Coordinates of C-alpha atoms in Angstrom, one line a residue:
X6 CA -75.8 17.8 -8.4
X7 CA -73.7 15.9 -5.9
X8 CA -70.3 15.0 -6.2
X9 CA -71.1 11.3 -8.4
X10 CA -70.0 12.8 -11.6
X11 CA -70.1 10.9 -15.0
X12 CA -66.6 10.6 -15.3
X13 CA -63.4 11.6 -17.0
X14 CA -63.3 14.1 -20.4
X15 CA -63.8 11.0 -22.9
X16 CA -67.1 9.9 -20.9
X17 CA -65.2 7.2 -19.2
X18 CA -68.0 6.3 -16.7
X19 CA -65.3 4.0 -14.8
X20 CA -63.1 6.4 -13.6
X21 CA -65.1 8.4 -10.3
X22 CA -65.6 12.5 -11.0
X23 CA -64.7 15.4 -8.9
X24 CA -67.8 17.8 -9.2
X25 CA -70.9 19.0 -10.6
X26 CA -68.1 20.2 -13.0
X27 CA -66.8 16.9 -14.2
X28 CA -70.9 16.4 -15.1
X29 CA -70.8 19.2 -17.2
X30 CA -67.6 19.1 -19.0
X31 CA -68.7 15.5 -20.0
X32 CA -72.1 16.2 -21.3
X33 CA -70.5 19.9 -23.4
X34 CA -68.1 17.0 -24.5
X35 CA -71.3 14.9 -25.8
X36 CA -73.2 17.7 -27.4
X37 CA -69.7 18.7 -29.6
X38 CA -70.0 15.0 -30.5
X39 CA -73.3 14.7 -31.5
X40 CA -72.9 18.2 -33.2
X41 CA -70.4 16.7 -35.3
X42 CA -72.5 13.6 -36.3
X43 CA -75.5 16.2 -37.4
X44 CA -77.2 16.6 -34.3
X45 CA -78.6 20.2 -32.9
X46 CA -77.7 19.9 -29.6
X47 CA -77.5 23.9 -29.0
X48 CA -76.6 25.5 -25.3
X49 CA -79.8 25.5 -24.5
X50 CA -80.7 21.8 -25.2
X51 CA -77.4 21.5 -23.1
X52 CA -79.3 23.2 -20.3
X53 CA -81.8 20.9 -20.1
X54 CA -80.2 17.8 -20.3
X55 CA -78.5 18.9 -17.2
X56 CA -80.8 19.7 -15.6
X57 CA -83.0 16.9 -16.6
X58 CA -79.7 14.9 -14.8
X59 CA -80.0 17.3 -11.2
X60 CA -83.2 14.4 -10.8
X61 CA -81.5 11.2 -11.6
X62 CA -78.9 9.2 -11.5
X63 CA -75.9 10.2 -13.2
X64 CA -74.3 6.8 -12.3
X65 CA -77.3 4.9 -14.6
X66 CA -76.2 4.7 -17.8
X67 CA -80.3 4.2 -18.5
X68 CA -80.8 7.4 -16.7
X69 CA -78.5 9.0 -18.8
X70 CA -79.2 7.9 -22.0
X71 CA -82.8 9.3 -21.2
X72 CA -82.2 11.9 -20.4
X73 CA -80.1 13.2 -23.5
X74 CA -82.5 11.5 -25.8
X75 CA -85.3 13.6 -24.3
X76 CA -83.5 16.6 -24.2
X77 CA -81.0 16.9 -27.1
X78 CA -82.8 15.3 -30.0
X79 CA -85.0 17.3 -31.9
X80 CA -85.8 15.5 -34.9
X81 CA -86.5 11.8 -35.9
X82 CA -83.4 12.0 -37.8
X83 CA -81.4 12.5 -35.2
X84 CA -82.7 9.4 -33.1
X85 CA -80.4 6.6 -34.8
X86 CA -77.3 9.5 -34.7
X87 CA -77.7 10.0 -31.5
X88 CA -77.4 5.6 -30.5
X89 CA -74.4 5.8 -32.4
X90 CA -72.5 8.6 -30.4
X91 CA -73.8 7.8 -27.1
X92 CA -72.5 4.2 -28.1
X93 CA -69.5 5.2 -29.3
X94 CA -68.5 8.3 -26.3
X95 CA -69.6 6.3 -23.2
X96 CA -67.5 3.1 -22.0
X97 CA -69.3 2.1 -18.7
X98 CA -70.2 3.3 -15.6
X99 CA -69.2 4.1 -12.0
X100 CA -70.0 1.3 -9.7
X101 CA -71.9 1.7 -6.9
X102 CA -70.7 0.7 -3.1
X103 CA -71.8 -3.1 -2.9
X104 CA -72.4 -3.3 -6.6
X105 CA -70.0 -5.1 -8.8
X106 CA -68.2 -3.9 -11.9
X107 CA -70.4 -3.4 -14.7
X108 CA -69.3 -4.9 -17.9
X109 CA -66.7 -3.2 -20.1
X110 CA -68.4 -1.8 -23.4
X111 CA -66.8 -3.4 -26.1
X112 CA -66.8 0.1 -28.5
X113 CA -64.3 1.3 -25.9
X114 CA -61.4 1.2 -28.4
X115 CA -63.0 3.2 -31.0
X116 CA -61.7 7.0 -31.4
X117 CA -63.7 9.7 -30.4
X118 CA -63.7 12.6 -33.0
X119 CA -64.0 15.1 -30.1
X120 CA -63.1 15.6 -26.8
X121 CA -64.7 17.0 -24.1
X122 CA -61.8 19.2 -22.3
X123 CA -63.0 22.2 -24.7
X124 CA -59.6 22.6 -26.2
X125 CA -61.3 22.6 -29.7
X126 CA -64.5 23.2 -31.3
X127 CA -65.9 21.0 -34.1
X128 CA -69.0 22.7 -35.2
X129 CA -67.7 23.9 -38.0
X130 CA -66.0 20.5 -39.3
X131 CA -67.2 18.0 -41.3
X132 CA -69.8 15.1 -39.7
X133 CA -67.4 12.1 -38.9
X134 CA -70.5 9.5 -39.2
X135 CA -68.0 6.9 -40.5
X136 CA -66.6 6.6 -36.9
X137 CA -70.1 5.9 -35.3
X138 CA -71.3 3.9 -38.4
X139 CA -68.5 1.5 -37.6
X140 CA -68.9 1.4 -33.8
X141 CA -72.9 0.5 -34.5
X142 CA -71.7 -1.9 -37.3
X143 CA -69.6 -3.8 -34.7
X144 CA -72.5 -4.1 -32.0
X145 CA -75.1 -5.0 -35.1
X146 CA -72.4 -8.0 -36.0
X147 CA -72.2 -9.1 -32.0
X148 CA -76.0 -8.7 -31.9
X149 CA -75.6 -11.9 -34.3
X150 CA -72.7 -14.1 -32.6
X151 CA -73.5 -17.5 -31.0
X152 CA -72.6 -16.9 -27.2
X153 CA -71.1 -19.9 -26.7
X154 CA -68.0 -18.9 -29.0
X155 CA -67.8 -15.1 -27.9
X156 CA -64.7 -13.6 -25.6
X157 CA -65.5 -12.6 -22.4
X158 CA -65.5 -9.2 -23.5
X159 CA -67.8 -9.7 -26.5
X160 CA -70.1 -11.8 -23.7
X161 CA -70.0 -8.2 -21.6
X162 CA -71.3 -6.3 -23.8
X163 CA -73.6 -9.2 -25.3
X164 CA -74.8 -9.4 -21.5
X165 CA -75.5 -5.6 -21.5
X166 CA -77.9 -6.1 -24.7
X167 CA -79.2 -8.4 -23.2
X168 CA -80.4 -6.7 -20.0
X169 CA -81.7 -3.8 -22.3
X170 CA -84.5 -6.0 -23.4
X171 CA -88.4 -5.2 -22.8
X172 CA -89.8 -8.8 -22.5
X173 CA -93.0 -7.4 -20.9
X174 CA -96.1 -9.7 -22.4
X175 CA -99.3 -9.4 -23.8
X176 CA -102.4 -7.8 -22.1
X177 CA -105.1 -10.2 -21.7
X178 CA -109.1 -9.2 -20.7
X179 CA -109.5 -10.4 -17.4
X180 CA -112.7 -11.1 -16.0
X181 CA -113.4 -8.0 -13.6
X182 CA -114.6 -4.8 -14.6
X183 CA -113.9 -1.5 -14.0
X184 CA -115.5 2.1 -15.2
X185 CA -115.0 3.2 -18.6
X186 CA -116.1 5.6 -20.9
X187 CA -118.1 3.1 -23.1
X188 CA -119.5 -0.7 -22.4
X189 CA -121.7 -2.6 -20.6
X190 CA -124.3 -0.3 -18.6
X191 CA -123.4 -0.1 -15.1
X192 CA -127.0 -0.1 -14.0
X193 CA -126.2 0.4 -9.7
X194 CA -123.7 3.3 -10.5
X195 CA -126.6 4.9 -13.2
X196 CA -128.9 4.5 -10.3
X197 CA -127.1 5.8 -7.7
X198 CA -125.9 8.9 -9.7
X199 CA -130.0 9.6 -10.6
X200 CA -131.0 9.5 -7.0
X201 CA -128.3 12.2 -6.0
X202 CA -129.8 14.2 -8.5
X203 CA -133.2 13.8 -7.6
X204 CA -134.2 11.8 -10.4
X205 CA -133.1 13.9 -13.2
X206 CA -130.9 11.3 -15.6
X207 CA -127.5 13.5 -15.9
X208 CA -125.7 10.3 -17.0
X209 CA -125.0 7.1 -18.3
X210 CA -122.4 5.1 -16.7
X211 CA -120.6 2.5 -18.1
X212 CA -118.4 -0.3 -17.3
X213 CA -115.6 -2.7 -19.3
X214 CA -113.5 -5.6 -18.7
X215 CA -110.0 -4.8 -17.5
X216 CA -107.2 -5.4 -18.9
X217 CA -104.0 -7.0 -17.5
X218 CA -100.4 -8.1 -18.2
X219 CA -100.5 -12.3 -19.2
X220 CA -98.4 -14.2 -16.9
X221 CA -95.2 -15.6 -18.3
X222 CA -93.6 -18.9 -17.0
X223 CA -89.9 -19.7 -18.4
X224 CA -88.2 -23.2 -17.1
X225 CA -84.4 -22.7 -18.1
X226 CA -82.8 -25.9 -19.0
X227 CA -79.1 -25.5 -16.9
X228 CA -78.2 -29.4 -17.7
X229 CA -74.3 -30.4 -19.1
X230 CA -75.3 -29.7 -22.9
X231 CA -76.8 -26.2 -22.3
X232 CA -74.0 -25.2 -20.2
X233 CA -72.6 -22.2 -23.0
X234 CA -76.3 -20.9 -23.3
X235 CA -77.9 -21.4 -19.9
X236 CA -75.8 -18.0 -18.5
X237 CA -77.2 -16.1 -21.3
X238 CA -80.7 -17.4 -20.9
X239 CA -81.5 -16.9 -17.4
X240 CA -79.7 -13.3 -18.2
X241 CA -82.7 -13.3 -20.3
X242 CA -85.2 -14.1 -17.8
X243 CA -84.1 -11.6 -15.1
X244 CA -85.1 -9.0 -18.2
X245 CA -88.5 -10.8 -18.3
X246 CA -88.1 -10.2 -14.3
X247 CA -87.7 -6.7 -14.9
X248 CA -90.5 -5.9 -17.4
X249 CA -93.3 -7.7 -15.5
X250 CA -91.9 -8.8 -11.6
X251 CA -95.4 -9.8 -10.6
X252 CA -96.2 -11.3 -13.6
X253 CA -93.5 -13.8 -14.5
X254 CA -92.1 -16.7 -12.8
X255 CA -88.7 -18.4 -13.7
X256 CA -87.5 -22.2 -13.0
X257 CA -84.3 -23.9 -14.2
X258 CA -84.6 -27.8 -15.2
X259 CA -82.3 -30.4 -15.1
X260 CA -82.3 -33.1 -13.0
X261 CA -84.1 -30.8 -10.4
X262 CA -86.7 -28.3 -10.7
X263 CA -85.7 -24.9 -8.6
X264 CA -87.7 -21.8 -8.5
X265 CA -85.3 -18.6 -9.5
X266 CA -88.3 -16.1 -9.1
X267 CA -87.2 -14.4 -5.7
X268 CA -83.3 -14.9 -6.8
X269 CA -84.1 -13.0 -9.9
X270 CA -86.0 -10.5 -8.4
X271 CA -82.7 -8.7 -7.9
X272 CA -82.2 -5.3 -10.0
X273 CA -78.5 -5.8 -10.8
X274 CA -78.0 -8.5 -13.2
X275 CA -74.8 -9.7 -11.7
X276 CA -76.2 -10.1 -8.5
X277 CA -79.1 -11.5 -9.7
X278 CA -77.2 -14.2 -11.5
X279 CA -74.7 -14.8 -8.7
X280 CA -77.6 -15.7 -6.3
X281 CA -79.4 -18.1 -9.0
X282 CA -76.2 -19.8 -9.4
X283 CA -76.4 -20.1 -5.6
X284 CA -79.9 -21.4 -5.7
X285 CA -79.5 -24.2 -8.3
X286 CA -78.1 -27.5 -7.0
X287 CA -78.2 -29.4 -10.7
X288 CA -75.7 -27.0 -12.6
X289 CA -74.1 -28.8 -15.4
X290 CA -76.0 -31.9 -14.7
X291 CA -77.9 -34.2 -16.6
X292 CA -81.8 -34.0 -17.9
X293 CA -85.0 -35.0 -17.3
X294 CA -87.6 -32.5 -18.8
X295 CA -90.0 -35.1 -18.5
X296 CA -90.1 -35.6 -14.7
X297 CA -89.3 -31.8 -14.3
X298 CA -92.2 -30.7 -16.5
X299 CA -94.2 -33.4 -14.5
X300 CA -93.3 -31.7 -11.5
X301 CA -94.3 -27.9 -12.5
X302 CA -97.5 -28.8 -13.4
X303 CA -98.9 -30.8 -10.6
X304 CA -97.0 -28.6 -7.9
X305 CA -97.7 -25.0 -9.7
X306 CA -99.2 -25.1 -13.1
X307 CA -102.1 -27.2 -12.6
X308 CA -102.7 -25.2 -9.2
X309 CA -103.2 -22.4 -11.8
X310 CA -99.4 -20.8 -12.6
X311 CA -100.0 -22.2 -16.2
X312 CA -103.3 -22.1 -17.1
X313 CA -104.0 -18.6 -19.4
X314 CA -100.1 -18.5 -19.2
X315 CA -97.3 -17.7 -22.0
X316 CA -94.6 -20.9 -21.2
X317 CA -91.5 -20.8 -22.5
X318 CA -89.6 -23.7 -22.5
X319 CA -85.5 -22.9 -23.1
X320 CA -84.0 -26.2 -24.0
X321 CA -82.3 -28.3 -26.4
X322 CA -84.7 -30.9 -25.9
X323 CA -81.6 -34.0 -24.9
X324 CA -84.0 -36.1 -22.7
X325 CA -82.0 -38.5 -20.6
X326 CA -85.1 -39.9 -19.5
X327 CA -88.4 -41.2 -21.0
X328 CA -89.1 -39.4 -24.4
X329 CA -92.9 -40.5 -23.7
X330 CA -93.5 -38.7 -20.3
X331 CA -92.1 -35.8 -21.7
X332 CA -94.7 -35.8 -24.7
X333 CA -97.7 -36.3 -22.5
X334 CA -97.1 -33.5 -19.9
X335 CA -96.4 -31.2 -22.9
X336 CA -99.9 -32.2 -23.9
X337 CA -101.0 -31.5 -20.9
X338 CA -98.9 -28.2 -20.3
X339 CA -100.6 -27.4 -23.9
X340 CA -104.0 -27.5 -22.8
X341 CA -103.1 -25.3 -20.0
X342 CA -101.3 -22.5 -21.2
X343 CA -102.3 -20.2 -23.6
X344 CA -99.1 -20.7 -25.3
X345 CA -96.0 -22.8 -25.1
X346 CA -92.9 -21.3 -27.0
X347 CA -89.7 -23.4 -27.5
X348 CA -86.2 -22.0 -27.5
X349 CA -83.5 -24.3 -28.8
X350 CA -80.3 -22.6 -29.0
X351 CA -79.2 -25.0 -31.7
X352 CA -81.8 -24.1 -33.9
X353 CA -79.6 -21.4 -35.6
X354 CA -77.7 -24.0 -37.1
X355 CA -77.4 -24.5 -41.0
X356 CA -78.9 -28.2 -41.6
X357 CA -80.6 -28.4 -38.3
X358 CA -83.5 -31.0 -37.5
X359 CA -85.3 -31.6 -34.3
X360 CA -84.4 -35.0 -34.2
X361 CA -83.6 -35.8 -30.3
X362 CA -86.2 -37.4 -28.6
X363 CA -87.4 -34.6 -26.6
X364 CA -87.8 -32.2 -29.6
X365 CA -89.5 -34.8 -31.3
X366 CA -92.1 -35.5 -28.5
X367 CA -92.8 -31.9 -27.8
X368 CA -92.9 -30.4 -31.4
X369 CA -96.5 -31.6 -31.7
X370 CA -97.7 -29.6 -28.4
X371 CA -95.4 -26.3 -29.3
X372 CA -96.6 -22.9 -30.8
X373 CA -93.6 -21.2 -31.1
X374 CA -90.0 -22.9 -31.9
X375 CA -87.5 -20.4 -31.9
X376 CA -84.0 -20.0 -31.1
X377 CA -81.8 -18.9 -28.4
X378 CA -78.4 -18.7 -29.0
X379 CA -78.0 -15.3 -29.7
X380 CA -78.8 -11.4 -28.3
X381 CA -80.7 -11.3 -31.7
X382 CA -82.6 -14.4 -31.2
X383 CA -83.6 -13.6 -27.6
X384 CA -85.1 -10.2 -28.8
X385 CA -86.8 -12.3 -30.9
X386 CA -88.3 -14.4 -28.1
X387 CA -89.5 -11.2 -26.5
X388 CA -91.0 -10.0 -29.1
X389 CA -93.1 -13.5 -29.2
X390 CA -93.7 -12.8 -26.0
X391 CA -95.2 -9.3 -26.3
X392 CA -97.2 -10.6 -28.9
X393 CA -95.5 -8.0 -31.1
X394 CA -95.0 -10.5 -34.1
X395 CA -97.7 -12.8 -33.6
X396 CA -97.0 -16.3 -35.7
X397 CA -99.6 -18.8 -36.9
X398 CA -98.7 -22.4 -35.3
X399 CA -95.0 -23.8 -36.0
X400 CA -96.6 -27.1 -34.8
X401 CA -99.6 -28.8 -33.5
X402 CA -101.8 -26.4 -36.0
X403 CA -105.1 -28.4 -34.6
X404 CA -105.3 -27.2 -31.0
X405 CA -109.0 -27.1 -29.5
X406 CA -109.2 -23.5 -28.2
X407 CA -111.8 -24.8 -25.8
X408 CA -109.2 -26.4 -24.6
X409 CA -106.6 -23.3 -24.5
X410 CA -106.1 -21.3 -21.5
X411 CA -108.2 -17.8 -20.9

């Protein structure tokens, strides 16, 4: 293992390491921890985990995590003890040349009940889950918060849940087809494989449909009222980036429709966000979902970026233009897609109604209305999504599925 090291005795993942030894005395400093929350994390899972590090990157706190989940837990039990202590013993990482700072972990402050300089052994002492109950109470609680009324270090760490989530979609049957075990007869292979043979039937082969990720289309609404959510949002859509890049395709709105795709397409969030601030010339603006929506669909979506497509909309639905046009290209958008999801940050709030005139000309051509204001809420939109809580109709329960897209 090279000299990138994870960091000081307390896991401090800012501060740079010496050695191969700095590695280790970090990770023995980890397994007292998780010893003393319940966990069996002997010597020789120990070995492992180390060794399981000699192949990645100690300076990925995904890598990491990984690789002691993999290594040191043995039991399902130990699975939620083992978030806890990693959450609670690690406070960042070592960033790389070119690569700005990561975000400061906001469970830096909380005490450790071990160290890793060896200077005692806590095998023997009672579990101190209190400590790391409390750390994964705080996150649960921030998990919650509106981001437009956190502190910028509440937003770091809000940011880092938020580029933790899988937003990968929904398989859909596409129309090729490919061997399988069982299916349709693939007559021409069956008949190939009996004249190799002389005749003699040996097999049957089959053939089935394939199967492949459903494209996913979000349009990011970056106008002057979505200002406090837009940052977490398109944060949101560089995870959708991540869990399908050749699947999903991202646009902000405003008074200007700008494709984010190749902007996003950039592995470090930070970097990824700096260059779609660069890209879009409407920050802050005003809005015109109408002429915008307009716009997607006869440039991309009717050329075929919609149609069979999941659309998600992220918007609070102030139209500053015609209320009208914006109902009839959702129509059309609706016949299109195979879904159209809705994210309205202000949805959270007690005694809301969708009474602006956008919302109320798109809630008839809308399948999903969720919010958006929250890390919560946006693992709720992936989730809907990846089709992993499927929902009947919010609105607009008598679509035509002849109508819907494949």
């Amino acid at each position: 293992m090279d000299g990138r090291g994870m960091g000081g005795p307390r896991g401090d993942l800012s501060r740079p390491a010496t050695g191969a030894g700095d590695v280790i005395a970090t990770m023995t400093g980890f397994a007292r921890t998780l010893r003393a929350a319940g966990v069996d994390a002997g010597p020789e899972r120990l070995q492992a985990m180390v060794a399981a590090l000699d192949h990645l990157d100690v300076l990925d706190p995904r890598d990491v995590y990984w690789a002691g989940r993999l290594t040191l837990c043995a039991d399902p039990d130990d699975l939620p003890r083992y978030d806890r202590c990693f959450a609670a013993y690690f406070s960042g990482e070592t960033a790389r040349p070119g690569r700005p700072p990561p975000p400061t972990v906001i469970v830096r402050h909380v005490a450790v009940p071990v160290t890793a300089s060896g200077d005692r052994d806590t095998r023997d002492e009672e579990p101190t889950d209190d400590v790391h109950t409390a750390t994964a109470s705080a996150v649960e609680v921030l998990r919650h918060r509106d981001v437009s009324g956190l502190s910028p270090a509440e937003r770091a760490e809000v940011n880092r849940l938020i580029a933790l989530l899988d937003a990968s979609t929904e398989l859909r049957r596409s129309r090729r087809l490919t061997p399988a075990p069982s299916g349709r007869l693939d007559q021409a292979r069956t008949v190939r494989t009996l004249l190799r043979r002389g005749g003699e039937v040996s097999r049957l082969h089959h053939r089935a449909h394939r199967r492949k990720p459903r494209r996913v289309v979000l349009l990011v609404d970056v106008s002057g009222s979505m200002t406090p959510y837009a940052d977490a949002l398109l944060r949101f859509a560089h995870a959708a980036m991540r869990s399908g890049a050749r699947t999903t395709e991202v646009f902000s709105v405003g008074t200007r429709l700008t494709r984010l795709t190749s902007e996003l397409r950039h592995r470090v969030p930070d970097l990824a966000m700096t260059a779609a601030s660069d890209a879009i010339p409407d920050w802050s603006g005003g809005t015109r979902l109408g002429e915008e929506l307009k716009e997607f669909l006869d440039r991309f979506g009717q050329r075929g970026m919609a149609r069979g497509a999941i659309v998600v909309i992220a918007s609070d639905g102030w139209e500053r233009g015609d209320a009208g046009l914006l109902g009839e290209q959702m129509a059309r958008l609706h016949r299109l897609a195979h879904r159209v999801v809705w994210a309205n940050p202000h949805k959270a709030r007690p005694g809301y109604e969708p009474l602006t005139g956008g919302m109320v000309a798109a809630l008839p051509h809308i399948d999903d209305f969720v919010a958006g204001h929250s890390a919560d809420a946006l693992a709720e939109l992936a989730e809907v999504i990846g089709a992993v809580r499927r929902r009947s109709p919010v609105i607009g329960a008598g679509r035509d599925e002849r109508n819907r897209g494949a």
